[in-house]
């Protein structure tokens, strides 16, 4: 069901749910409808969904996990040197820190090796392998990379170095000559481990090692690092990801890790429950900022240091880098918008934006913002120190960008990633060819696809029903992220009691829908509004933690100017729906035929078939007019 209004986003409202489908349980009926619309069997599977079952033995799902575990245990027993080779983003940094911390506690001499984003680019490379060999290290464990490091792997074979690759990026067709590969692609199709990010595989490996050694993993920071890396990498929150995140999120604020405690305190969230939103919008960007414009070993040092003095100094450095990252991002975004708009105006379907002066560490952030604005897959390119252009791609979820790069591989020096995000290296002279090929791929894939932005609110709610108990129950169906999104609710006919602009073109409002009032925030609010305007809103429900005080507020996703009559599209026909003064629903079709909630008044002019259809339309109109959730 689609409500057709002259706005940037279409609202695709959900189908009605009969009262018979409601389950007799303590979960709020509105949230029951959210779960039913998500395909959750709340009659038989509700408890399992709210409290996920224990996971199966991972050694049954990863054939090479046992061998890798035994090799690492042997290295710990022999006090071997181990190189943990990670990546410079939050997933790679948390993965690296997790294994360095654990294996050091178990007796190994584990050291972090992270490539330079500016000079070396992504993943294990021959320079790193040469350095590792010079340090007489005979075991490499990659985290969040390694699956495509063919030259580096060949070099490890020459040196007689064992390599255990833990990665979640697409497995290439080329056979790898390594000691062990632990990859979710190798698990059974229904495996709960299928969606693990790099840090998830590192965590799984760590838990397996601890199980064999009867060592308590809670003596480490592994569970906290898992949460941060998983949310930061936008891994789907299903299976093991959801189970472990649900178990570990409540533990973050009680962590003994001095670096994490320092970060939380600086963010003023140290005395409050940490949510996946806190990680995604506050903690992860800080960690990523260091890897983007500085030395990622700085954040690893912060996360592993025990000295209070050093922790304080490192925290200040990391936060200063994040401020600088925001400044650079703002400048690049302004320049990129000009180019993107011109490409959009000439009907490009894949935006390819290049500037040799842009910072290679920032282009991924800006690419995501271009996708958000234009709803088209976007590649941003910048020149690295070696003269080669590095590219970062983000998808609009209508195109698998890793598959698109497969079709361009002859132009690329290297590439990798997954369906939603990818990276590559390319010579400057091949950029224009790449631009044309990607645009042709997108044009082909988007043929007969509606690229207009839309959102899918999941349930109508009155403001009086938004309270702390509802928020507590809402969190039971979390944590929220990819494949388990934060529910979008909507409310009709909200009167703006107060409104003012915040710095950065954001809007702060107080709203009343006739049942109660609530504070609201609209980020990047471009719509012109004033006091006493009536609006319909789609939003998330959240806690505002400003100045360490907890208050409920709504985070507005989209705003429609309220209209008493709405157009309801069904079967390519438009029906005009409205509420009467007596709160009955009145519906007119394009031929002027009219019927209302009380069909007995209007059924004399309708056939039996028309009455049945009218009843169906009324149930949809109840949703659209906010008379039912």
Coordinates of C-alpha atoms in Angstrom, one line a residue:
X1 CA 0.0 0.0 0.0
X2 CA 1.4 3.4 -1.0
X3 CA 0.3 6.8 0.0
X4 CA 0.9 9.2 -2.8
X5 CA 2.0 12.7 -1.7
X6 CA 4.2 15.4 -3.3
X7 CA 7.3 14.8 -1.1
X8 CA 10.8 13.5 -1.5
X9 CA 10.0 10.1 -0.1
X10 CA 7.1 7.8 -0.6
X11 CA 5.7 6.1 2.5
X12 CA 5.0 2.5 1.8
X13 CA 2.7 1.6 4.6
X14 CA 2.2 -2.0 5.9
X15 CA -0.6 -4.3 5.2
X16 CA -3.3 -4.6 7.9
X17 CA -3.0 -7.4 10.5
X18 CA -6.2 -8.9 11.9
X19 CA -6.8 -8.8 15.6
X20 CA -6.9 -12.7 15.5
X21 CA -3.2 -12.8 14.8
X22 CA -2.2 -11.1 18.0
X23 CA -0.5 -13.3 20.5
X24 CA -1.6 -13.3 24.1
X25 CA 1.7 -12.3 25.7
X26 CA 3.3 -9.4 27.6
X27 CA 4.8 -7.8 24.5
X28 CA 3.1 -4.6 23.5
X29 CA 0.5 -5.2 20.7
X30 CA 2.1 -2.5 18.5
X31 CA 5.5 -4.3 18.7
X32 CA 3.7 -7.6 18.1
X33 CA 2.5 -6.2 14.8
X34 CA 6.1 -5.0 13.9
X35 CA 7.4 -8.6 14.5
X36 CA 4.5 -10.2 12.5
X37 CA 5.2 -7.9 9.6
X38 CA 8.8 -8.9 9.8
X39 CA 7.8 -12.6 9.4
X40 CA 8.5 -13.6 13.0
X41 CA 6.3 -16.5 14.2
X42 CA 5.3 -14.9 17.5
X43 CA 3.1 -17.8 18.4
X44 CA 5.8 -20.4 18.5
X45 CA 9.1 -18.5 18.2
X46 CA 8.7 -15.3 20.3
X47 CA 10.8 -16.4 23.3
X48 CA 13.5 -17.8 21.0
X49 CA 13.6 -14.5 19.2
X50 CA 13.7 -12.4 22.3
X51 CA 16.3 -14.6 23.9
X52 CA 18.3 -16.3 21.1
X53 CA 19.3 -20.0 21.7
X54 CA 22.9 -21.1 22.3
X55 CA 25.0 -21.5 19.2
X56 CA 26.2 -24.8 17.7
X57 CA 29.8 -25.9 18.0
X58 CA 31.6 -23.7 15.4
X59 CA 34.0 -26.5 14.5
X60 CA 31.1 -28.3 12.9
X61 CA 30.6 -25.3 10.6
X62 CA 34.2 -24.3 9.9
X63 CA 36.2 -27.3 8.7
X64 CA 39.6 -25.7 9.2
X65 CA 38.8 -24.0 12.5
X66 CA 40.1 -27.0 14.6
X67 CA 43.5 -27.1 12.8
X68 CA 43.9 -23.3 13.2
X69 CA 43.0 -23.4 16.9
X70 CA 45.6 -26.1 17.6
X71 CA 48.3 -24.3 15.6
X72 CA 47.7 -21.1 17.6
X73 CA 47.6 -23.0 21.0
X74 CA 50.9 -24.5 20.1
X75 CA 52.4 -21.1 19.3
X76 CA 51.1 -19.8 22.7
X77 CA 52.6 -22.8 24.6
X78 CA 56.0 -22.3 22.8
X79 CA 56.0 -18.5 23.4
X80 CA 56.1 -18.0 19.6
X81 CA 55.9 -14.6 17.9
X82 CA 52.6 -14.2 16.0
X83 CA 51.8 -11.4 13.6
X84 CA 48.2 -10.3 13.7
X85 CA 47.7 -8.6 10.3
X86 CA 44.6 -6.4 10.3
X87 CA 43.0 -3.5 8.5
X88 CA 42.8 0.2 9.3
X89 CA 39.0 0.5 9.8
X90 CA 37.1 -0.2 13.0
X91 CA 36.4 -3.8 12.1
X92 CA 40.1 -4.5 11.4
X93 CA 41.3 -2.5 14.4
X94 CA 39.0 -4.3 16.8
X95 CA 39.8 -7.7 15.3
X96 CA 43.5 -7.0 15.6
X97 CA 43.3 -5.7 19.2
X98 CA 41.1 -8.7 20.2
X99 CA 43.6 -11.3 19.1
X100 CA 46.7 -9.4 20.2
X101 CA 45.2 -9.0 23.7
X102 CA 44.1 -12.7 24.1
X103 CA 47.1 -14.4 22.6
X104 CA 49.5 -12.2 24.6
X105 CA 47.7 -13.3 27.8
X106 CA 48.0 -16.9 26.7
X107 CA 51.8 -16.8 26.3
X108 CA 52.4 -15.8 22.7
X109 CA 54.3 -12.7 21.6
X110 CA 51.6 -11.2 19.5
X111 CA 52.2 -8.0 17.5
X112 CA 49.9 -5.9 15.3
X113 CA 50.7 -5.3 11.7
X114 CA 48.5 -2.7 9.9
X115 CA 49.2 -1.5 6.4
X116 CA 49.5 2.3 5.7
X117 CA 46.3 3.5 4.0
X118 CA 48.2 6.2 2.2
X119 CA 51.3 4.2 1.1
X120 CA 50.2 0.6 0.9
X121 CA 46.4 0.4 0.7
X122 CA 44.2 -2.4 2.0
X123 CA 45.3 -5.7 3.2
X124 CA 48.3 -8.0 3.7
X125 CA 51.2 -7.0 1.3
X126 CA 54.7 -8.1 0.5
X127 CA 56.3 -5.2 2.4
X128 CA 54.5 -6.4 5.6
X129 CA 55.6 -10.0 4.9
X130 CA 59.2 -9.0 4.4
X131 CA 59.1 -7.1 7.7
X132 CA 57.5 -10.1 9.5
X133 CA 60.1 -12.5 8.1
X134 CA 62.9 -10.1 9.2
X135 CA 61.4 -10.3 12.7
X136 CA 61.7 -14.1 12.6
X137 CA 57.9 -14.6 12.9
X138 CA 56.6 -17.9 11.5
X139 CA 52.8 -17.5 12.0
X140 CA 50.6 -14.9 10.5
X141 CA 46.9 -14.5 11.4
X142 CA 45.0 -12.1 9.1
X143 CA 41.8 -10.5 10.4
X144 CA 39.3 -8.8 8.1
X145 CA 41.6 -9.2 5.1
X146 CA 43.9 -11.6 3.3
X147 CA 41.6 -13.5 1.0
X148 CA 42.9 -11.7 -2.1
X149 CA 46.5 -11.1 -1.0
X150 CA 48.0 -13.5 -3.6
X151 CA 51.4 -11.9 -3.9
X152 CA 51.9 -11.7 -0.2
X153 CA 50.8 -15.3 0.3
X154 CA 53.3 -16.4 -2.3
X155 CA 56.0 -14.6 -0.4
X156 CA 55.0 -16.3 2.9
X157 CA 55.3 -19.7 1.2
X158 CA 58.9 -18.8 0.1
X159 CA 59.7 -17.8 3.7
X160 CA 58.1 -20.9 5.2
X161 CA 55.5 -18.8 7.3
X162 CA 52.3 -20.4 8.3
X163 CA 49.2 -18.3 7.4
X164 CA 45.8 -18.5 9.0
X165 CA 43.4 -16.2 7.1
X166 CA 40.2 -15.0 8.8
X167 CA 38.2 -12.9 6.5
X168 CA 34.6 -12.2 5.4
X169 CA 35.2 -10.7 2.0
X170 CA 34.3 -12.6 -1.2
X171 CA 36.5 -15.7 -1.8
X172 CA 38.2 -15.6 -5.2
X173 CA 38.4 -18.5 -7.5
X174 CA 42.2 -18.7 -7.1
X175 CA 43.2 -21.5 -4.7
X176 CA 45.1 -20.3 -1.7
X177 CA 48.2 -22.1 -0.5
X178 CA 47.8 -21.4 3.2
X179 CA 47.7 -23.2 6.6
X180 CA 44.0 -22.5 7.2
X181 CA 41.1 -20.4 6.0
X182 CA 38.3 -19.5 8.3
X183 CA 35.6 -17.8 6.3
X184 CA 31.7 -17.6 6.7
X185 CA 31.3 -18.4 3.0
X186 CA 32.5 -21.9 3.8
X187 CA 29.8 -22.6 6.3
X188 CA 26.5 -24.4 5.6
X189 CA 23.8 -22.3 4.0
X190 CA 21.7 -22.1 7.2
X191 CA 24.7 -21.5 9.5
X192 CA 24.2 -18.8 12.2
X193 CA 27.8 -17.8 11.6
X194 CA 27.1 -16.9 7.9
X195 CA 27.0 -13.1 8.6
X196 CA 30.1 -12.6 10.7
X197 CA 32.2 -9.6 10.0
X198 CA 36.0 -9.7 10.4
X199 CA 35.8 -9.1 14.2
X200 CA 33.1 -11.8 14.5
X201 CA 35.4 -14.4 13.0
X202 CA 38.3 -13.2 15.2
X203 CA 35.9 -13.5 18.2
X204 CA 34.8 -17.0 17.2
X205 CA 38.4 -18.1 16.9
X206 CA 39.2 -16.6 20.3
X207 CA 36.2 -18.3 21.9
X208 CA 37.3 -21.6 20.4
X209 CA 40.8 -21.2 21.6
X210 CA 39.6 -20.4 25.1
X211 CA 37.2 -23.3 25.1
X212 CA 40.1 -25.7 24.4
X213 CA 42.3 -24.2 27.0
X214 CA 39.5 -23.8 29.6
X215 CA 40.3 -20.1 29.7
X216 CA 37.7 -17.5 30.6
X217 CA 37.4 -15.1 27.6
X218 CA 35.7 -12.6 29.9
X219 CA 39.2 -11.9 31.3
X220 CA 39.8 -10.1 28.0
X221 CA 38.0 -7.2 26.2
X222 CA 36.9 -9.6 23.4
X223 CA 33.1 -9.2 23.8
X224 CA 33.3 -5.4 23.9
X225 CA 35.6 -5.3 20.8
X226 CA 33.2 -7.7 19.0
X227 CA 30.3 -5.3 19.6
X228 CA 32.2 -2.3 18.3
X229 CA 33.6 -3.9 15.2
X230 CA 30.4 -5.7 14.2
X231 CA 28.2 -2.6 14.4
X232 CA 30.9 -0.4 12.8
X233 CA 31.1 -2.8 9.8
X234 CA 27.3 -2.8 9.5
X235 CA 27.2 -6.6 9.7
X236 CA 23.7 -8.1 9.4
X237 CA 22.3 -8.6 12.9
X238 CA 21.2 -12.2 12.5
X239 CA 22.3 -15.5 13.9
X240 CA 25.6 -15.3 15.9
X241 CA 25.9 -11.6 15.4
X242 CA 22.5 -10.9 17.1
X243 CA 23.1 -13.5 19.8
X244 CA 26.5 -12.2 20.8
X245 CA 25.6 -8.5 20.5
X246 CA 22.5 -9.0 22.6
X247 CA 24.6 -10.8 25.2
X248 CA 27.5 -8.4 25.2
X249 CA 26.1 -4.9 24.7
X250 CA 25.0 -4.6 28.4
X251 CA 28.6 -5.4 29.4
X252 CA 30.3 -2.5 27.6
X253 CA 29.9 0.0 30.4
X254 CA 31.4 -2.4 33.0
X255 CA 34.5 -3.1 30.9
X256 CA 37.9 -3.1 32.6
X257 CA 39.5 -1.8 29.4
X258 CA 40.9 1.6 30.3
X259 CA 41.0 2.8 26.7
X260 CA 37.3 2.1 26.1
X261 CA 36.3 3.5 29.5
X262 CA 38.2 6.7 28.6
X263 CA 36.4 6.9 25.2
X264 CA 33.0 6.4 26.9
X265 CA 33.7 9.1 29.5
X266 CA 34.8 11.6 26.9
X267 CA 31.6 10.9 25.0
X268 CA 29.6 11.4 28.2
X269 CA 27.9 7.9 27.8
X270 CA 29.9 6.2 30.6
X271 CA 27.1 5.9 33.0
X272 CA 24.4 4.8 30.6
X273 CA 23.4 1.6 28.8
X274 CA 25.3 1.5 25.5
X275 CA 23.2 0.9 22.3
X276 CA 24.2 -0.1 18.8
X277 CA 23.3 3.5 17.8
X278 CA 25.9 4.7 20.3
X279 CA 28.5 2.5 18.7
X280 CA 27.5 3.4 15.1
X281 CA 27.3 7.2 15.5
X282 CA 29.8 7.9 18.3
X283 CA 32.3 5.2 19.1
X284 CA 32.9 3.7 15.6
X285 CA 33.5 7.1 13.8
X286 CA 36.1 8.0 16.4
X287 CA 38.0 4.7 15.8
X288 CA 37.6 5.0 12.1
X289 CA 38.9 8.6 12.1
X290 CA 42.3 7.5 13.4
X291 CA 42.6 4.8 10.7
X292 CA 41.4 7.3 8.0
X293 CA 43.8 10.2 8.6
X294 CA 46.4 8.9 11.1
X295 CA 48.3 5.9 12.2
X296 CA 45.8 3.1 13.2
X297 CA 48.3 1.8 15.7
X298 CA 47.4 4.8 17.8
X299 CA 43.9 3.4 18.5
X300 CA 45.3 -0.1 19.1
X301 CA 47.7 1.5 21.6
X302 CA 44.8 3.2 23.3
X303 CA 42.8 0.0 23.5
X304 CA 45.7 -2.1 25.0
X305 CA 47.5 0.5 27.2
X306 CA 47.4 0.2 31.0
X307 CA 48.9 3.6 32.0
X308 CA 46.4 6.2 33.1
X309 CA 48.7 9.0 31.9
X310 CA 49.2 7.4 28.5
X311 CA 45.4 6.7 28.1
X312 CA 44.6 10.3 28.8
X313 CA 47.1 11.5 26.2
X314 CA 46.1 9.0 23.6
X315 CA 42.4 9.7 24.1
X316 CA 43.0 13.4 23.5
X317 CA 44.9 12.6 20.3
X318 CA 42.2 10.4 18.9
X319 CA 39.4 12.9 19.6
X320 CA 41.5 15.6 18.0
X321 CA 41.9 13.5 14.9
X322 CA 38.1 13.0 14.8
X323 CA 37.6 16.7 14.8
X324 CA 40.1 17.1 11.9
X325 CA 38.4 14.2 10.1
X326 CA 35.0 16.1 10.3
X327 CA 36.6 19.3 9.0
X328 CA 38.2 17.5 6.0
X329 CA 35.0 15.5 5.3
X330 CA 33.0 18.7 5.2
X331 CA 35.3 20.3 2.6
X332 CA 35.4 17.2 0.4
X333 CA 31.6 16.8 0.6
X334 CA 31.0 20.3 -0.7
X335 CA 33.3 19.7 -3.7
X336 CA 31.9 16.3 -4.4
X337 CA 28.3 17.6 -4.3
X338 CA 29.0 20.0 -7.2
X339 CA 30.4 17.2 -9.4
X340 CA 27.7 14.7 -8.3
X341 CA 24.9 17.1 -9.1
X342 CA 26.2 17.7 -12.6
X343 CA 26.5 13.9 -13.2
X344 CA 23.0 13.4 -11.8
X345 CA 21.6 16.1 -14.1
X346 CA 22.8 14.3 -17.2
X347 CA 21.1 11.1 -16.0
X348 CA 24.1 9.1 -14.8
X349 CA 23.1 6.0 -13.0
X350 CA 26.5 5.4 -11.3
X351 CA 28.2 8.4 -9.9
X352 CA 32.0 8.3 -10.3
X353 CA 33.7 11.3 -8.7
X354 CA 37.5 11.9 -8.7
X355 CA 39.9 14.5 -7.4
X356 CA 43.6 13.9 -6.9
X357 CA 43.6 16.3 -3.9
X358 CA 40.9 14.5 -1.9
X359 CA 42.1 12.6 1.2
X360 CA 41.9 8.8 0.4
X361 CA 40.9 8.1 4.0
X362 CA 37.8 10.2 3.8
X363 CA 36.3 9.3 0.4
X364 CA 34.3 6.3 1.8
X365 CA 32.4 8.6 4.2
X366 CA 31.6 11.1 1.4
X367 CA 30.6 8.3 -1.0
X368 CA 28.0 7.1 1.5
X369 CA 26.6 10.7 1.8
X370 CA 26.3 11.0 -2.0
X371 CA 24.3 7.7 -2.0
X372 CA 22.1 9.1 0.7
X373 CA 21.4 12.3 -1.3
X374 CA 21.1 10.9 -4.8
X375 CA 20.1 7.3 -4.2
X376 CA 22.7 6.1 -6.7
X377 CA 25.8 3.9 -6.3
X378 CA 28.8 6.2 -5.9
X379 CA 32.5 5.7 -6.4
X380 CA 34.9 8.3 -4.9
X381 CA 38.5 8.4 -6.1
X382 CA 41.6 10.1 -4.7
X383 CA 45.3 9.9 -5.4
X384 CA 47.5 8.1 -2.9
X385 CA 51.1 8.8 -2.1
X386 CA 52.3 6.3 -4.8
X387 CA 50.4 8.2 -7.6
X388 CA 47.8 5.4 -7.9
X389 CA 44.2 6.4 -7.4
X390 CA 42.3 4.6 -4.6
X391 CA 38.6 4.2 -5.0
X392 CA 35.8 3.7 -2.4
X393 CA 32.3 2.6 -3.5
X394 CA 29.0 2.6 -1.7
X395 CA 25.9 1.0 -3.0
X396 CA 22.2 2.1 -3.0
X397 CA 21.2 -1.5 -2.1
X398 CA 20.0 -2.0 -5.7
X399 CA 23.4 -3.0 -7.1
X400 CA 26.0 -5.4 -5.8
X401 CA 29.1 -3.3 -6.2
X402 CA 31.5 -6.2 -5.8
X403 CA 29.9 -7.9 -8.7
X404 CA 30.1 -4.6 -10.7
X405 CA 33.9 -4.5 -10.0
X406 CA 34.2 -8.0 -11.3
X407 CA 33.1 -6.7 -14.7
X408 CA 35.8 -4.0 -14.5
X409 CA 38.7 -6.1 -13.3
X410 CA 40.8 -5.7 -16.4
X411 CA 41.0 -1.9 -15.6
X412 CA 41.8 -2.3 -12.0
X413 CA 45.1 -2.9 -10.2
X414 CA 43.3 -4.5 -7.2
X415 CA 39.9 -4.6 -5.7
X416 CA 37.7 -6.2 -3.0
X417 CA 34.7 -5.8 -0.8
X418 CA 31.1 -7.0 -0.6
X419 CA 27.7 -6.1 -2.1
X420 CA 27.2 -2.8 -0.2
X421 CA 30.7 -1.4 -0.1
X422 CA 34.0 -2.0 -1.9
X423 CA 37.4 -0.6 -2.6
X424 CA 39.8 -0.6 -5.5
X425 CA 43.1 0.8 -7.0
X426 CA 43.3 2.1 -10.5
X427 CA 45.7 4.1 -12.8
X428 CA 44.5 7.6 -13.6
X429 CA 44.3 7.0 -17.3
X430 CA 41.7 4.2 -16.8
X431 CA 39.3 6.3 -14.7
X432 CA 37.2 7.5 -17.6
X433 CA 36.8 3.9 -19.0
X434 CA 35.8 2.8 -15.5
X435 CA 33.2 5.6 -15.4
X436 CA 31.5 4.5 -18.6
X437 CA 31.5 0.8 -17.7
X438 CA 30.0 1.3 -14.2
X439 CA 27.4 3.6 -15.7
X440 CA 26.4 1.0 -18.3
X441 CA 26.2 -1.7 -15.6
X442 CA 24.0 0.4 -13.4
X443 CA 21.8 1.4 -16.4
X444 CA 21.3 -2.3 -17.2
X445 CA 20.6 -3.3 -13.6
X446 CA 18.2 -0.4 -12.9
X447 CA 16.1 -0.9 -16.0
X448 CA 12.4 -0.9 -15.0
X449 CA 13.4 -0.2 -11.3
X450 CA 11.9 2.8 -9.4
X451 CA 14.8 4.7 -8.0
X452 CA 12.7 7.1 -6.0
X453 CA 13.4 7.2 -2.3
X454 CA 10.9 5.4 -0.1
X455 CA 10.6 4.5 3.5
X456 CA 8.5 1.7 5.1
X457 CA 7.0 2.7 8.4
X458 CA 6.0 -0.5 10.3
X459 CA 3.3 0.7 12.7
X460 CA 1.3 3.7 13.7
X461 CA 1.6 4.9 17.2
X462 CA 0.0 7.7 19.3
X463 CA 2.4 9.9 21.3
X464 CA 0.6 8.9 24.5
X465 CA 1.8 5.3 24.0
X466 CA 5.5 6.3 23.8
X467 CA 6.8 5.8 27.3
X468 CA 9.8 4.2 29.0
X469 CA 8.0 0.8 29.3
X470 CA 7.4 0.8 25.6
X471 CA 11.0 1.8 25.0
X472 CA 12.1 -1.1 27.2
X473 CA 10.0 -3.5 25.3
X474 CA 11.3 -2.0 22.0
X475 CA 14.8 -2.9 23.1
X476 CA 13.8 -6.5 23.6
X477 CA 13.5 -6.9 19.8
X478 CA 16.9 -5.3 19.3
X479 CA 19.8 -4.7 19.0
X480 CA 19.2 -2.9 15.8
X481 CA 21.2 -2.7 12.6
X482 CA 21.4 -4.3 9.2
X483 CA 18.7 -7.0 8.7
X484 CA 17.2 -6.1 12.1
X485 CA 16.5 -2.4 11.6
X486 CA 15.3 0.0 14.2
X487 CA 11.5 0.1 13.6
X488 CA 10.1 3.2 11.9
X489 CA 6.8 4.3 13.4
X490 CA 4.6 7.0 12.2
X491 CA 2.0 9.4 13.7
X492 CA -0.5 11.6 12.0
X493 CA -1.6 15.2 12.5
X494 CA 1.1 16.4 14.9
X495 CA 0.9 20.1 15.8
X496 CA 4.2 21.9 16.2
X497 CA 4.1 23.4 19.6
X498 CA 7.6 24.8 19.4
X499 CA 10.4 24.7 16.9
X500 CA 13.9 26.1 16.5
X501 CA 17.0 25.5 14.4
X502 CA 20.1 24.0 15.8
X503 CA 23.6 24.5 14.5
X504 CA 24.1 22.5 11.3
X505 CA 20.6 23.0 9.9
X506 CA 19.0 20.6 12.3
X507 CA 15.5 21.1 13.7
X508 CA 14.4 20.7 17.3
X509 CA 10.6 20.5 17.9
X510 CA 7.9 19.9 20.5
X511 CA 5.0 18.0 19.0
X512 CA 1.5 17.2 20.1
X513 CA -0.8 14.7 18.3
X514 CA -3.9 15.4 20.4
X515 CA -3.0 12.6 22.9
X516 CA 0.2 13.9 24.4
X517 CA 3.4 15.9 23.6
X518 CA 7.0 14.8 23.0
X519 CA 10.3 16.3 21.9
X520 CA 11.6 15.6 18.4
X521 CA 14.8 16.1 16.4
X522 CA 15.1 16.2 12.6
X523 CA 18.7 16.0 11.4
X524 CA 19.4 18.0 8.2
X525 CA 16.0 19.5 8.2
X526 CA 15.5 21.3 4.9
X527 CA 11.7 21.5 5.0
X528 CA 10.3 24.9 6.0
X529 CA 8.1 24.6 9.1
X530 CA 6.7 27.0 11.7
X531 CA 4.7 26.9 14.9
X532 CA 1.2 25.5 14.7
X533 CA 1.8 23.6 11.4
X534 CA 0.2 20.2 11.2
X535 CA 2.5 17.4 10.1
X536 CA 2.6 13.6 9.7
X537 CA 5.9 12.1 10.8
X538 CA 7.9 8.9 10.4
X539 CA 10.4 8.4 13.1
X540 CA 12.6 6.2 15.4
X541 CA 12.0 6.2 19.2
X542 CA 15.2 6.9 21.2
X543 CA 16.7 8.1 24.4
X544 CA 18.2 11.6 24.5
X545 CA 21.3 11.4 26.7
X546 CA 22.1 15.1 26.7
X547 CA 24.1 16.3 29.7
X548 CA 23.8 12.8 31.2
X549 CA 20.0 13.1 31.5
X550 CA 17.8 10.5 30.0
X551 CA 14.6 11.6 28.2
X552 CA 12.5 10.0 25.5
X553 CA 12.5 11.7 22.1
X554 CA 11.7 10.9 18.6
X555 CA 14.2 11.0 15.8
X556 CA 12.2 12.1 12.7
X557 CA 13.1 10.3 9.4
X558 CA 10.6 12.1 7.2
X559 CA 7.9 14.7 7.4
X560 CA 4.8 15.2 5.3
X561 CA 2.6 18.3 5.6
X562 CA -0.6 16.9 7.0
X563 CA -3.6 16.6 4.7
X564 CA -7.0 15.6 5.8
X565 CA -7.6 13.7 2.6
X566 CA -5.0 11.2 1.5
X567 CA -4.7 9.3 -1.8
X568 CA -4.5 5.6 -1.3
X569 CA -3.1 3.5 -4.2
X570 CA -4.4 0.0 -4.6
X571 CA -4.3 -2.1 -7.8
X572 CA -3.3 1.0 -9.7
X573 CA -6.5 2.8 -8.6
X574 CA -6.6 5.9 -6.4
X575 CA -9.0 6.1 -3.5
X576 CA -9.5 9.3 -1.6
X577 CA -9.7 8.6 2.2
X578 CA -10.5 10.9 5.1
X579 CA -12.0 11.0 8.6
X580 CA -15.4 12.5 9.2
X581 CA -16.2 14.7 12.2
X582 CA -17.5 11.5 13.9
X583 CA -14.1 9.8 13.2
X584 CA -15.7 7.5 10.6
X585 CA -13.7 6.7 7.5
X586 CA -15.0 8.1 4.2
X587 CA -13.7 6.7 0.9
X588 CA -14.3 7.9 -2.7
X589 CA -13.0 6.3 -5.8
X590 CA -12.2 8.0 -9.1
X591 CA -15.7 7.5 -10.4
X592 CA -17.2 9.4 -7.4
X593 CA -18.5 6.2 -5.7
X594 CA -18.5 6.8 -2.0
X595 CA -18.7 4.5 1.1
X596 CA -17.8 4.8 4.8
X597 CA -16.9 2.8 7.9
X598 CA -20.6 1.9 8.3
X599 CA -21.1 0.0 5.1
X600 CA -24.8 -0.5 5.9
X601 CA -25.4 3.2 4.9
X602 CA -23.8 2.9 1.5
X603 CA -24.0 -0.8 0.6
X604 CA -27.4 -0.4 -1.1
X605 CA -25.5 0.9 -4.2
X606 CA -22.8 -1.8 -4.0
X607 CA -22.8 -5.4 -5.2
X608 CA -21.7 -8.3 -2.9
X609 CA -18.2 -8.3 -4.6
X610 CA -17.9 -4.6 -4.2
X611 CA -18.8 -4.8 -0.5
X612 CA -16.1 -7.3 0.1
X613 CA -13.6 -5.1 -1.8
X614 CA -14.8 -2.1 0.1
X615 CA -14.2 -3.9 3.4
X616 CA -10.7 -4.6 2.3
X617 CA -10.0 -1.0 1.3
X618 CA -11.4 0.1 4.7
X619 CA -8.8 -2.0 6.5
X620 CA -6.0 -0.3 4.5
X621 CA -7.5 3.1 5.0
X622 CA -7.5 2.5 8.8
X623 CA -3.8 2.0 8.6
X624 CA -3.2 5.1 6.3
X625 CA -5.4 7.3 8.5
X626 CA -3.8 6.1 11.7
X627 CA -6.9 4.4 13.1
X628 CA -5.1 1.1 13.4
X629 CA -1.4 0.2 14.0

